[in-house]
mmCIF file of C-alpha atoms in Angstrom:
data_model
loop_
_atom_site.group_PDB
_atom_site.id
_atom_site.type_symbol
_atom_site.label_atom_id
_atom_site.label_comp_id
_atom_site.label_asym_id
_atom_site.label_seq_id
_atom_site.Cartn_x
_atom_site.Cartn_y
_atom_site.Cartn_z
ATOM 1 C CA UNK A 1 12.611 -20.088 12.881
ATOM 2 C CA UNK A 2 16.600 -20.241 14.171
ATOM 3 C CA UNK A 3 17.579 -21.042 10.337
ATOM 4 C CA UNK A 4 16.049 -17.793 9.499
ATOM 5 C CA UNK A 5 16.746 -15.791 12.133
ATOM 6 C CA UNK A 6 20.423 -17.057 11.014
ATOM 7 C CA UNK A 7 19.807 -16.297 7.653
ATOM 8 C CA UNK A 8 18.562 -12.779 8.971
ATOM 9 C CA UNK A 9 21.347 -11.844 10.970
ATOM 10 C CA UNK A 10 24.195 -13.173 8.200
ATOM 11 C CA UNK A 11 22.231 -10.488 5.622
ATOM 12 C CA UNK A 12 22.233 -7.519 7.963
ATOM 13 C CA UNK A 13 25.884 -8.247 9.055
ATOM 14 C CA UNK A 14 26.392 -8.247 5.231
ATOM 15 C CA UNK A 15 24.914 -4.985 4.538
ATOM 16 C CA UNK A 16 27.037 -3.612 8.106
ATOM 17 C CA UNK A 17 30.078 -4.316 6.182
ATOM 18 C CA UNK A 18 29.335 -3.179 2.913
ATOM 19 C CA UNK A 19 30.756 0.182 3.283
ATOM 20 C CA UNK A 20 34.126 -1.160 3.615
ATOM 21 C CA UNK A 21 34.678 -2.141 0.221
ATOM 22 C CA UNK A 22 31.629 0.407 -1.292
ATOM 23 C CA UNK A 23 32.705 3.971 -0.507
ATOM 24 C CA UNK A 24 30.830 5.671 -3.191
ATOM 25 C CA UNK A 25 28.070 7.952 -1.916
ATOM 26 C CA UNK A 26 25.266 7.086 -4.900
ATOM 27 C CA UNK A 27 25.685 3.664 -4.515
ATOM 28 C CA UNK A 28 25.228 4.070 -0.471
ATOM 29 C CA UNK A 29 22.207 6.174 -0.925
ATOM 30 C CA UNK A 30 20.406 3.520 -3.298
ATOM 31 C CA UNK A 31 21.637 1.053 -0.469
ATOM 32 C CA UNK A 32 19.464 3.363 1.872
ATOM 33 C CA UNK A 33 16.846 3.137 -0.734
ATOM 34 C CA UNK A 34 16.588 -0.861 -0.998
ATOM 35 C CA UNK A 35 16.349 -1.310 2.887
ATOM 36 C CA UNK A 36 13.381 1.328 2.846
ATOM 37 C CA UNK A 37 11.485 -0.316 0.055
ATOM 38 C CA UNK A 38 12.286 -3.537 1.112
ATOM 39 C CA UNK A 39 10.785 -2.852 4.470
ATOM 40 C CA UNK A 40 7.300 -1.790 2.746
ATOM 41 C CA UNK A 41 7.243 -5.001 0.883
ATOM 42 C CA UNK A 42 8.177 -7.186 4.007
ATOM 43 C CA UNK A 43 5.336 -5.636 5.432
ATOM 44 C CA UNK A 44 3.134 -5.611 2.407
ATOM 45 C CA UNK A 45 3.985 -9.198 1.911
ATOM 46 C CA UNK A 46 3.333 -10.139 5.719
ATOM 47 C CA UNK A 47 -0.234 -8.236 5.536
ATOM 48 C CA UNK A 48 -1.501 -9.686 1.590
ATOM 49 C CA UNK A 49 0.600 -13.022 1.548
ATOM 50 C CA UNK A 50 0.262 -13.689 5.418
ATOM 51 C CA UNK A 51 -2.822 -12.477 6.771
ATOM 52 C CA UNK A 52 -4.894 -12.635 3.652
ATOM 53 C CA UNK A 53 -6.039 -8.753 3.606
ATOM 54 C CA UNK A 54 -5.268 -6.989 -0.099
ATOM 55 C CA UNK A 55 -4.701 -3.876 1.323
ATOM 56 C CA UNK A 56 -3.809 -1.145 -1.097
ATOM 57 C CA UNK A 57 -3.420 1.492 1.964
ATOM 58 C CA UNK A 58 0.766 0.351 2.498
ATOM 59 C CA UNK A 59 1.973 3.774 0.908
ATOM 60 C CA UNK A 60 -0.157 5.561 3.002
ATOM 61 C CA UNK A 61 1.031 4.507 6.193
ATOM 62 C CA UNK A 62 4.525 5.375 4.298
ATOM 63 C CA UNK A 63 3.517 8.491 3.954
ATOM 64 C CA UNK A 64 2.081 8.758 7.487
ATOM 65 C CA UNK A 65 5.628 8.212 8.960
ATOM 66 C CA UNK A 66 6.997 10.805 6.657
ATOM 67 C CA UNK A 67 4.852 13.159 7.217
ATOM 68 C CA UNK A 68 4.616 12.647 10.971
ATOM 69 C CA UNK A 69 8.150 13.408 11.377
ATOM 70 C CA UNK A 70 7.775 16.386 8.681
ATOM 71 C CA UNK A 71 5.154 18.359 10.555
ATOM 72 C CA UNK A 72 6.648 16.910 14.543
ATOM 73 C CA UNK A 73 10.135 18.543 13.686
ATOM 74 C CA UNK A 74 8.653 21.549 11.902
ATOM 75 C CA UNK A 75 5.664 22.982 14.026
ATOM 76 C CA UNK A 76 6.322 21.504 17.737
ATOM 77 C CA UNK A 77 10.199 21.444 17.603
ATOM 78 C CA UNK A 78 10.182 17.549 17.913
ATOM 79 C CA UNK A 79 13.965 16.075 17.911
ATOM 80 C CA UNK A 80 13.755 13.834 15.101
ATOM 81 C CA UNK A 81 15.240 10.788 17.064
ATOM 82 C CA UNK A 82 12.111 11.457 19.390
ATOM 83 C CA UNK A 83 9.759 11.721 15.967
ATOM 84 C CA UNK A 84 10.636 8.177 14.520
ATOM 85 C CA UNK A 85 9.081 6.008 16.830
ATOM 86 C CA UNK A 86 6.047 8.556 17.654
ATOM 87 C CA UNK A 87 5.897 8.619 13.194
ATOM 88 C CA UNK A 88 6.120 5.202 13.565
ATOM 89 C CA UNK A 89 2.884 4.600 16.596
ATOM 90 C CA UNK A 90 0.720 7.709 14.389
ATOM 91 C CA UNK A 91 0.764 5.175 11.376
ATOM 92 C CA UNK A 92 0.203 2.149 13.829
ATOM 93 C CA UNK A 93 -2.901 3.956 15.041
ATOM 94 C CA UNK A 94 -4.302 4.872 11.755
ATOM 95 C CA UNK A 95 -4.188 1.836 10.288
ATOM 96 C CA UNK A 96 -6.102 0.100 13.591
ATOM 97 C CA UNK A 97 -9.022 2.151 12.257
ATOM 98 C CA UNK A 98 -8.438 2.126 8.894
ATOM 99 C CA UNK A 99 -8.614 -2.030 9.794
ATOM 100 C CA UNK A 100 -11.912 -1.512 11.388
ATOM 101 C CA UNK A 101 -13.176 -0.258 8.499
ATOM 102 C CA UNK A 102 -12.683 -2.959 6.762
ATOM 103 C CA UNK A 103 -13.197 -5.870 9.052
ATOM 104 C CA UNK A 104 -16.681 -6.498 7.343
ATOM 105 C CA UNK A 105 -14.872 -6.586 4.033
ATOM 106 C CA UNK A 106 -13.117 -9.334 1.970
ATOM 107 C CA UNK A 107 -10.808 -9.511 -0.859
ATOM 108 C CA UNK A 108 -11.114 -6.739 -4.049
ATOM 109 C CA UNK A 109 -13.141 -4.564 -1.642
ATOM 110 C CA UNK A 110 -11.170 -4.029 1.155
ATOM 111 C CA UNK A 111 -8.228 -3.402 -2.192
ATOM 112 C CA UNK A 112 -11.268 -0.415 -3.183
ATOM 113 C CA UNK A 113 -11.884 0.635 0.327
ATOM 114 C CA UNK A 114 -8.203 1.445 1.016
ATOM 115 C CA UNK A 115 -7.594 2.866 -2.396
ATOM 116 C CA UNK A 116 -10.505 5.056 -1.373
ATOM 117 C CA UNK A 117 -9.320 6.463 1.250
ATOM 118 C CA UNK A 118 -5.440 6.584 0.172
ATOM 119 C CA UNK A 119 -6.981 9.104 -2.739
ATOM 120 C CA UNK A 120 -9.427 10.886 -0.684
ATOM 121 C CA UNK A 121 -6.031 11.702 2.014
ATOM 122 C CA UNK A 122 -3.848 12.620 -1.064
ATOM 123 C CA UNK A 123 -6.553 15.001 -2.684
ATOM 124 C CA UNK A 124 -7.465 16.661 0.408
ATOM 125 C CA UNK A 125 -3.258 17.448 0.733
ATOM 126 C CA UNK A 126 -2.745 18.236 -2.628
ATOM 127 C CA UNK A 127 -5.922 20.665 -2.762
ATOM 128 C CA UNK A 128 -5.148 22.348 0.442
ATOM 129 C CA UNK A 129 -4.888 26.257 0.128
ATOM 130 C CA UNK A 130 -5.440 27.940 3.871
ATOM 131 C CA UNK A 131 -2.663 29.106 5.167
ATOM 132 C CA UNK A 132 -1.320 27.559 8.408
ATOM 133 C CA UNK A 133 1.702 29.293 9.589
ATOM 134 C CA UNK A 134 4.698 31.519 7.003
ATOM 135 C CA UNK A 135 7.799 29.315 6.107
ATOM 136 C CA UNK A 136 10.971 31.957 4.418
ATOM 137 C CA UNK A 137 8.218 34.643 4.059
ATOM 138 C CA UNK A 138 5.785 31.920 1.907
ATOM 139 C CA UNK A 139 2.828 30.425 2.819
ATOM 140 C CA UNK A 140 2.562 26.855 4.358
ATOM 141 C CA UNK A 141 -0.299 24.966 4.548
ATOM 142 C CA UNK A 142 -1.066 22.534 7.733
ATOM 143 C CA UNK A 143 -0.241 19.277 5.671
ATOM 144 C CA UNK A 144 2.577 21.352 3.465
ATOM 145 C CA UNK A 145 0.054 21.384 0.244
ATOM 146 C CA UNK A 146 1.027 20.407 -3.215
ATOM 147 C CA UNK A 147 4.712 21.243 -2.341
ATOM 148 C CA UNK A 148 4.825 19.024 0.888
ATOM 149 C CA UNK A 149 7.365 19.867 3.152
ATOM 150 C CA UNK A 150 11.577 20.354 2.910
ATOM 151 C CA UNK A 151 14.322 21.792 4.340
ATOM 152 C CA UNK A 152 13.754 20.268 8.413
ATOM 153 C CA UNK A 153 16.001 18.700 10.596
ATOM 154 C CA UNK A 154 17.756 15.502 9.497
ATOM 155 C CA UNK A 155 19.393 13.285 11.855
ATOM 156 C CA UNK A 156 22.532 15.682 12.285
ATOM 157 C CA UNK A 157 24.988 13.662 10.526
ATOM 158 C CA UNK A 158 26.166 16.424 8.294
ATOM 159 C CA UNK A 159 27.540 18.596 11.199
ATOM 160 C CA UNK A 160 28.584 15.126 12.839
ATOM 161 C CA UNK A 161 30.563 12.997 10.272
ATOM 162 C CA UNK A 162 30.791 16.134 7.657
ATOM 163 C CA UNK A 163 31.445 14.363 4.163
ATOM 164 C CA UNK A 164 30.825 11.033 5.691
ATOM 165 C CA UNK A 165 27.299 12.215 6.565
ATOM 166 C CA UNK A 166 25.893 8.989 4.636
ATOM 167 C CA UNK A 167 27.328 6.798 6.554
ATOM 168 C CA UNK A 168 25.130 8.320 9.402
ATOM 169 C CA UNK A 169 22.163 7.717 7.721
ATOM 170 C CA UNK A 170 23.246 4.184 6.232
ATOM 171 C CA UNK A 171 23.436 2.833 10.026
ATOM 172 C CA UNK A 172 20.444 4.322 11.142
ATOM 173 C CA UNK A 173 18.610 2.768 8.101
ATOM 174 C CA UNK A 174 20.453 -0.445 8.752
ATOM 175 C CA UNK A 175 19.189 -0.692 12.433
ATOM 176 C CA UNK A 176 15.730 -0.208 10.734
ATOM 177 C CA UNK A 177 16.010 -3.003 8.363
ATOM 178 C CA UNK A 178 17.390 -5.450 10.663
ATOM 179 C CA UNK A 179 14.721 -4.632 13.381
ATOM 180 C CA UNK A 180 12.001 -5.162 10.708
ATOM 181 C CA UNK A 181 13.731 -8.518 9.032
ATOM 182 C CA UNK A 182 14.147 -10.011 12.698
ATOM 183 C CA UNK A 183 10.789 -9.209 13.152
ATOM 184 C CA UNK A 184 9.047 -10.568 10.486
ATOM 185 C CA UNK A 185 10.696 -13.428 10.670
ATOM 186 C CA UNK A 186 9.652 -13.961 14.538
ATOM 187 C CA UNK A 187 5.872 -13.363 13.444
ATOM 188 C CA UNK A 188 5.864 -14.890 10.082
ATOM 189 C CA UNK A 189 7.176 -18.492 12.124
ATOM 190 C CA UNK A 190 5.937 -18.067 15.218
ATOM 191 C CA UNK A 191 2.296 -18.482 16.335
ATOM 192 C CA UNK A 192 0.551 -15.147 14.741
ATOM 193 C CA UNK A 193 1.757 -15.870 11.551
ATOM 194 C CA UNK A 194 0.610 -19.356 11.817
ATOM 195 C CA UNK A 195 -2.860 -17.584 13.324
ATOM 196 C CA UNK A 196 -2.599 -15.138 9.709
ATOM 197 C CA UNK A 197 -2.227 -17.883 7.383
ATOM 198 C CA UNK A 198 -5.307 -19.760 9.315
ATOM 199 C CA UNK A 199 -7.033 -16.873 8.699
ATOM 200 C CA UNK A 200 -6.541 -16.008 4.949
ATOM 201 C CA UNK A 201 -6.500 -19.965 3.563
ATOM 202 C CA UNK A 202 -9.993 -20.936 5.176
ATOM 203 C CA UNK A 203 -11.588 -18.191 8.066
ATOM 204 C CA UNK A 204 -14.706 -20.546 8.740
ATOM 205 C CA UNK A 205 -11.985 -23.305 9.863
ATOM 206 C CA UNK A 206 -9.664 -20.998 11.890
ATOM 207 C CA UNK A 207 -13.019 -19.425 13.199
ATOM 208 C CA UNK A 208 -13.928 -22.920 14.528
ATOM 209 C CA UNK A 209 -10.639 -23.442 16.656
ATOM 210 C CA UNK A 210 -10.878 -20.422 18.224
ATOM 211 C CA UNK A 211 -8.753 -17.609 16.447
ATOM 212 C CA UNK A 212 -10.368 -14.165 16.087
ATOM 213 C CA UNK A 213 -10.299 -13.286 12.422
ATOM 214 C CA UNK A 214 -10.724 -9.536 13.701
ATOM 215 C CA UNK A 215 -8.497 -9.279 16.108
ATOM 216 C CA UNK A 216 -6.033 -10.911 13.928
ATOM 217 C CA UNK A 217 -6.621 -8.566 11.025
ATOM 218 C CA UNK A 218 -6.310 -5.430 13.419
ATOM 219 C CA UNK A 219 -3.254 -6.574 14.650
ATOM 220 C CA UNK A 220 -1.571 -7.685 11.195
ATOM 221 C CA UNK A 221 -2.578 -3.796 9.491
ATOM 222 C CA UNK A 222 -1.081 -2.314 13.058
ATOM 223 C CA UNK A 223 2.237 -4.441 12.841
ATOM 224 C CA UNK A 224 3.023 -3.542 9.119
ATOM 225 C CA UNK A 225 2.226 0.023 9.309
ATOM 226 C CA UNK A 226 3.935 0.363 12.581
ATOM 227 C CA UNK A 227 7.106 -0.986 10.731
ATOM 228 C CA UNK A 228 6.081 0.751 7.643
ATOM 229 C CA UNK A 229 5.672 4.010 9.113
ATOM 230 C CA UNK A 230 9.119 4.130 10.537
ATOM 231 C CA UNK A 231 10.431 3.237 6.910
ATOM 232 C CA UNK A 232 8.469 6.118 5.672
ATOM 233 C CA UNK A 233 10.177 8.471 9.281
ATOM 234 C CA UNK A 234 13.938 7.727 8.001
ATOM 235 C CA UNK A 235 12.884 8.055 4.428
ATOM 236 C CA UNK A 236 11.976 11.763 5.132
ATOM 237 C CA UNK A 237 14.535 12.138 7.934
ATOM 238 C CA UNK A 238 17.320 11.021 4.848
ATOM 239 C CA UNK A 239 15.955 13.284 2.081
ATOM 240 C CA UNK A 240 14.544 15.883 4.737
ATOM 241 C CA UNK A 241 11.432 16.164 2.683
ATOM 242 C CA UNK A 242 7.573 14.991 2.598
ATOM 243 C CA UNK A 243 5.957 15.161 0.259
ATOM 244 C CA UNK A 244 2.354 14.266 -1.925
ATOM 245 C CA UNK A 245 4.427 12.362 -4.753
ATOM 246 C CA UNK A 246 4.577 9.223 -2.291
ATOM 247 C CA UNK A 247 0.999 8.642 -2.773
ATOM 248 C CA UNK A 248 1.921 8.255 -6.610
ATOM 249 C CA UNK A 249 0.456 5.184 -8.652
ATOM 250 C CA UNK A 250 3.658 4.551 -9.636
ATOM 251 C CA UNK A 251 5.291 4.363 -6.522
ATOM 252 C CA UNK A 252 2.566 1.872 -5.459
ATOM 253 C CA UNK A 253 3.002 -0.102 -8.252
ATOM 254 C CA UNK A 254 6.659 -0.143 -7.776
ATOM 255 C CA UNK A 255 6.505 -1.206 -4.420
ATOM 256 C CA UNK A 256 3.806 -4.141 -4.960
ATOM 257 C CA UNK A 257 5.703 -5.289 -7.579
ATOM 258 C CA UNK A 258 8.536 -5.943 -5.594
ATOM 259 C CA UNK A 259 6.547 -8.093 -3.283
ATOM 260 C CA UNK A 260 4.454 -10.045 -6.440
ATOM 261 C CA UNK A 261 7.931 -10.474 -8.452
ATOM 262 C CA UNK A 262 9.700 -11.625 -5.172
ATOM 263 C CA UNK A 263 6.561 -13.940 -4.092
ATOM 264 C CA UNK A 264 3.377 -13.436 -2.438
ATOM 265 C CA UNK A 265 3.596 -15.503 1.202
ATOM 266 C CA UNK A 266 7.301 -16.290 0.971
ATOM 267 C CA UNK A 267 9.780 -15.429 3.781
ATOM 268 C CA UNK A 268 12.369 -13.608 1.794
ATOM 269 C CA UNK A 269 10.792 -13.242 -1.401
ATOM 270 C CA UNK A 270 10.366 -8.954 -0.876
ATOM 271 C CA UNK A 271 13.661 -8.417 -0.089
ATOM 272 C CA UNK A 272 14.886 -10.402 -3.581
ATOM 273 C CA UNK A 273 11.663 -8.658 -5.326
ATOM 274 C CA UNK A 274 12.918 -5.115 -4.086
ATOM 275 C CA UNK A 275 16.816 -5.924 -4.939
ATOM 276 C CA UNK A 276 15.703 -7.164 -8.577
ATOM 277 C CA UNK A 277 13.255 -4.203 -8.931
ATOM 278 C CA UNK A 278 15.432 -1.438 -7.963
ATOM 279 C CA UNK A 279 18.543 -2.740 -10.433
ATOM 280 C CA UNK A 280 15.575 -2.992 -13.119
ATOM 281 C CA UNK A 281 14.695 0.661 -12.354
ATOM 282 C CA UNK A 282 18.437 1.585 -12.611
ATOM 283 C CA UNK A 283 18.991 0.281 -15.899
ATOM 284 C CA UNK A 284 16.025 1.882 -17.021
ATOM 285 C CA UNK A 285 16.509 5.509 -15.828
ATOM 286 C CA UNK A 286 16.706 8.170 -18.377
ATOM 287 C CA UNK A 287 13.413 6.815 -19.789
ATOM 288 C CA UNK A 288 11.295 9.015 -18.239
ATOM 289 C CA UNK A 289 7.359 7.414 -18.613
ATOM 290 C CA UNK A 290 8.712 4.159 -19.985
ATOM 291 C CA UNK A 291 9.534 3.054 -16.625
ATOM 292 C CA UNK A 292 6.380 2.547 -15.548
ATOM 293 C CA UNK A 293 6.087 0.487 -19.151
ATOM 294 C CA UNK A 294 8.709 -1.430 -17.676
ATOM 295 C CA UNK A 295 7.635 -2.375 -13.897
ATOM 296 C CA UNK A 296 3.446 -2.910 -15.931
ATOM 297 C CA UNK A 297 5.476 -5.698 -18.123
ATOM 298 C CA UNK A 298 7.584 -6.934 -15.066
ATOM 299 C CA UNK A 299 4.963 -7.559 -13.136
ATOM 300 C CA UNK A 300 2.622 -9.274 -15.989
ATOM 301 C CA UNK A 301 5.338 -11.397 -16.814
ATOM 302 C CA UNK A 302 5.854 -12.579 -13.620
ATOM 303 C CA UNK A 303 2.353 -13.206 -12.565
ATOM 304 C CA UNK A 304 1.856 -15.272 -15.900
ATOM 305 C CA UNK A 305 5.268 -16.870 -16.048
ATOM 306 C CA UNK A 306 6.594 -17.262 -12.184
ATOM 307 C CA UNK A 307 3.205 -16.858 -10.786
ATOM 308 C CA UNK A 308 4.762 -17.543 -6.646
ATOM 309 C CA UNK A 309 7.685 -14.849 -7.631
ATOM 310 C CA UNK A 310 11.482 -15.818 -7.900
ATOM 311 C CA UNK A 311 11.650 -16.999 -4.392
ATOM 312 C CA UNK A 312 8.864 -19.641 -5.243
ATOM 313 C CA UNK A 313 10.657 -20.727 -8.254
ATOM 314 C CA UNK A 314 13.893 -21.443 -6.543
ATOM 315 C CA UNK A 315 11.980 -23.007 -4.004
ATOM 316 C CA UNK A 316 10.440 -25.576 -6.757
ATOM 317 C CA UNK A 317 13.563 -25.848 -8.417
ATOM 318 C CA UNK A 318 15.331 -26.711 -5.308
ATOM 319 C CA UNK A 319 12.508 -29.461 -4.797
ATOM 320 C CA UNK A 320 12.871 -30.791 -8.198
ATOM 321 C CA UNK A 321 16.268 -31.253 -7.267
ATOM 322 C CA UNK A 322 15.857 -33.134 -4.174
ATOM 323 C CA UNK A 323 13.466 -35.555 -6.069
ATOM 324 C CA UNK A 324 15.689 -36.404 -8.584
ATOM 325 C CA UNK A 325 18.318 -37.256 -6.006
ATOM 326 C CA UNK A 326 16.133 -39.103 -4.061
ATOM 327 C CA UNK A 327 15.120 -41.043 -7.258
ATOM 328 C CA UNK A 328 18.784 -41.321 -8.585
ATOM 329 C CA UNK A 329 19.919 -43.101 -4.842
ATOM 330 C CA UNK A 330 16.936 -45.305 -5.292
ATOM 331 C CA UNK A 331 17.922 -46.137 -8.735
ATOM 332 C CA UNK A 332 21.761 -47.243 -7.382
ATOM 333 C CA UNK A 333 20.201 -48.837 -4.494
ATOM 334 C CA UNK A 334 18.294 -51.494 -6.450
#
């Protein structure tokens, strides 16, 4: 765990500096971008390739911290510094009984059962129609309809820092990221993860010496949405908006590809998966539909090809390595 942690702090103290040699804003704001995706697939990754449960329910406790912090800062005045943790608890709570829903569930249909209910949340926003309160003499429903919600508070940087406003939000997404990194990497080698991976490799065995496969399942959709939700609370706090396009196929697919082309179960295989994703995606904007084309074949190719992701891969390559040293000193030994 302390070469990780190590490993952990070195990357965040990385990203603190980056500024000083990257001033330009668009390349700050996909910064922004990275650390909020890769948080979902750290999570993602620590729920599927840790505990064992194929959730497909990840974006919606995304969307739960957005919206939390939509709806807290635009009906009961909420301060949006107050609205990120209570975003990030909300999605914390709903996925404790979205995971006791599924407890008597297994593999592909606890994947249907959360798909379920991700669609049945996103049609009953998009569908909305009763008005709930007048927004700039329009109408605005409860859960902001198909429009979602815009135009609330952000964290203040713009008055603060002016045209250094990104900055602002660059630390504040930072302190995010390294809180979620550090933490993963405390459960993932520490005794719960150990406890997960019991769990999802045989639950009869792990049963037998005492761990709780329930409890243990509660706990690992509660941890990654809590972290997940307060992703989704400075996504909408940075582009002060909330909206129904986050429960998009293709923004699912994007994100779970990140995790599957940066390796199901591995420690640092999301955050590679979401850097390699998101320079994939730049190259291939201005192609409208094709992009989804492009993450469909990125993510076959690496389930055929690299089936345990890049970080496996350089993990087997590393080992190949070592046993060709080893076999080389035995070699000059003799």
């Amino acid at each position: 765990m302390k070469r990780h942690l190590l490993v952990s702090v070195l990357i965040v103290a990385g990203f603190a500096a980056l500024p000083l040699v990257m001033t330009q804003r668009y390349l700050l704001g996909e910064v922004i971008l990275f650390f909020l995706w890769a948080m979902v697939a750290m999570n993602w990754n620590l729920l599927m390739g840790h505990a064992g449960v194929f959730s497909l329910a990840q974006m919606l406790f995304f969307a739960t911290g957005a919206y939390s912090v939509a709806m807290g800062t635009s009906y009961l005045g909420v301060s949006i510094w107050a609205a990120l943790p209570l975003a990030a608890v909300v999605s914390a709570i709903l996925a404790f009984f979205i995971g006791l829903a599924c407890l008597r569930l297994t593999g592909a249909y606890v994947a249907l059962l959360t798909y379920a209910i991700v669609g049945m949340v996103h049609v009953l926003i998009i569908t909305e129609t009763e008005c709930f309160t007048m927004v700039r003499n329009s109408c605005q429903q409860m859960f902001g309809g198909a429009a979602g919600f815009s135009q609330f508070e952000d964290f203040g940087f713009r008055k603060l820092l002016r045209g250094n406003w990104i900055l602002g939000n660059y630390y504040v997404a930072l302190l995010a990221f390294a809180v979620t990194i550090l933490g993963i990497v405390v459960i993932i080698h520490g005794r719960l993860g150990l406890a997960f991976r019991a769990i999802r490799d045989n639950v009869g065995y792990a049963s037998s010496r005492g761990i709780d496969r329930r409890k243990y399942q509660i706990a690992a959709f509660a941890i990654s949405a809590f972290l997940t939700g307060l992703a989704g609370a400075i996504y909408a706090g940075h582009f002060r908006a909330a909206g129904p396009s986050l429960f998009d196929f293709s923004t699912l697919l994007f994100v779970l590809s990140m995790v599957v082309v940066g390796g199901v179960g591995s420690t640092w295989g999301p955050i590679i998966g979401a850097g390699t994703m998101m320079l994939i995606i730049e190259f291939s904007k201005g192609m409208g539909d094709a992009r989804d084309l492009i993450l469909g074949v990125a993510l076959i190719v690496f389930v055929v090809v690299m089936p345990k992701g890049l970080a496996g891969s350089v993990r087997q390559f590393r080992q190949m390595l070592g046993r060709k040293a080893s076999k080389n000193e035995e070699g000059s030994t003799v």
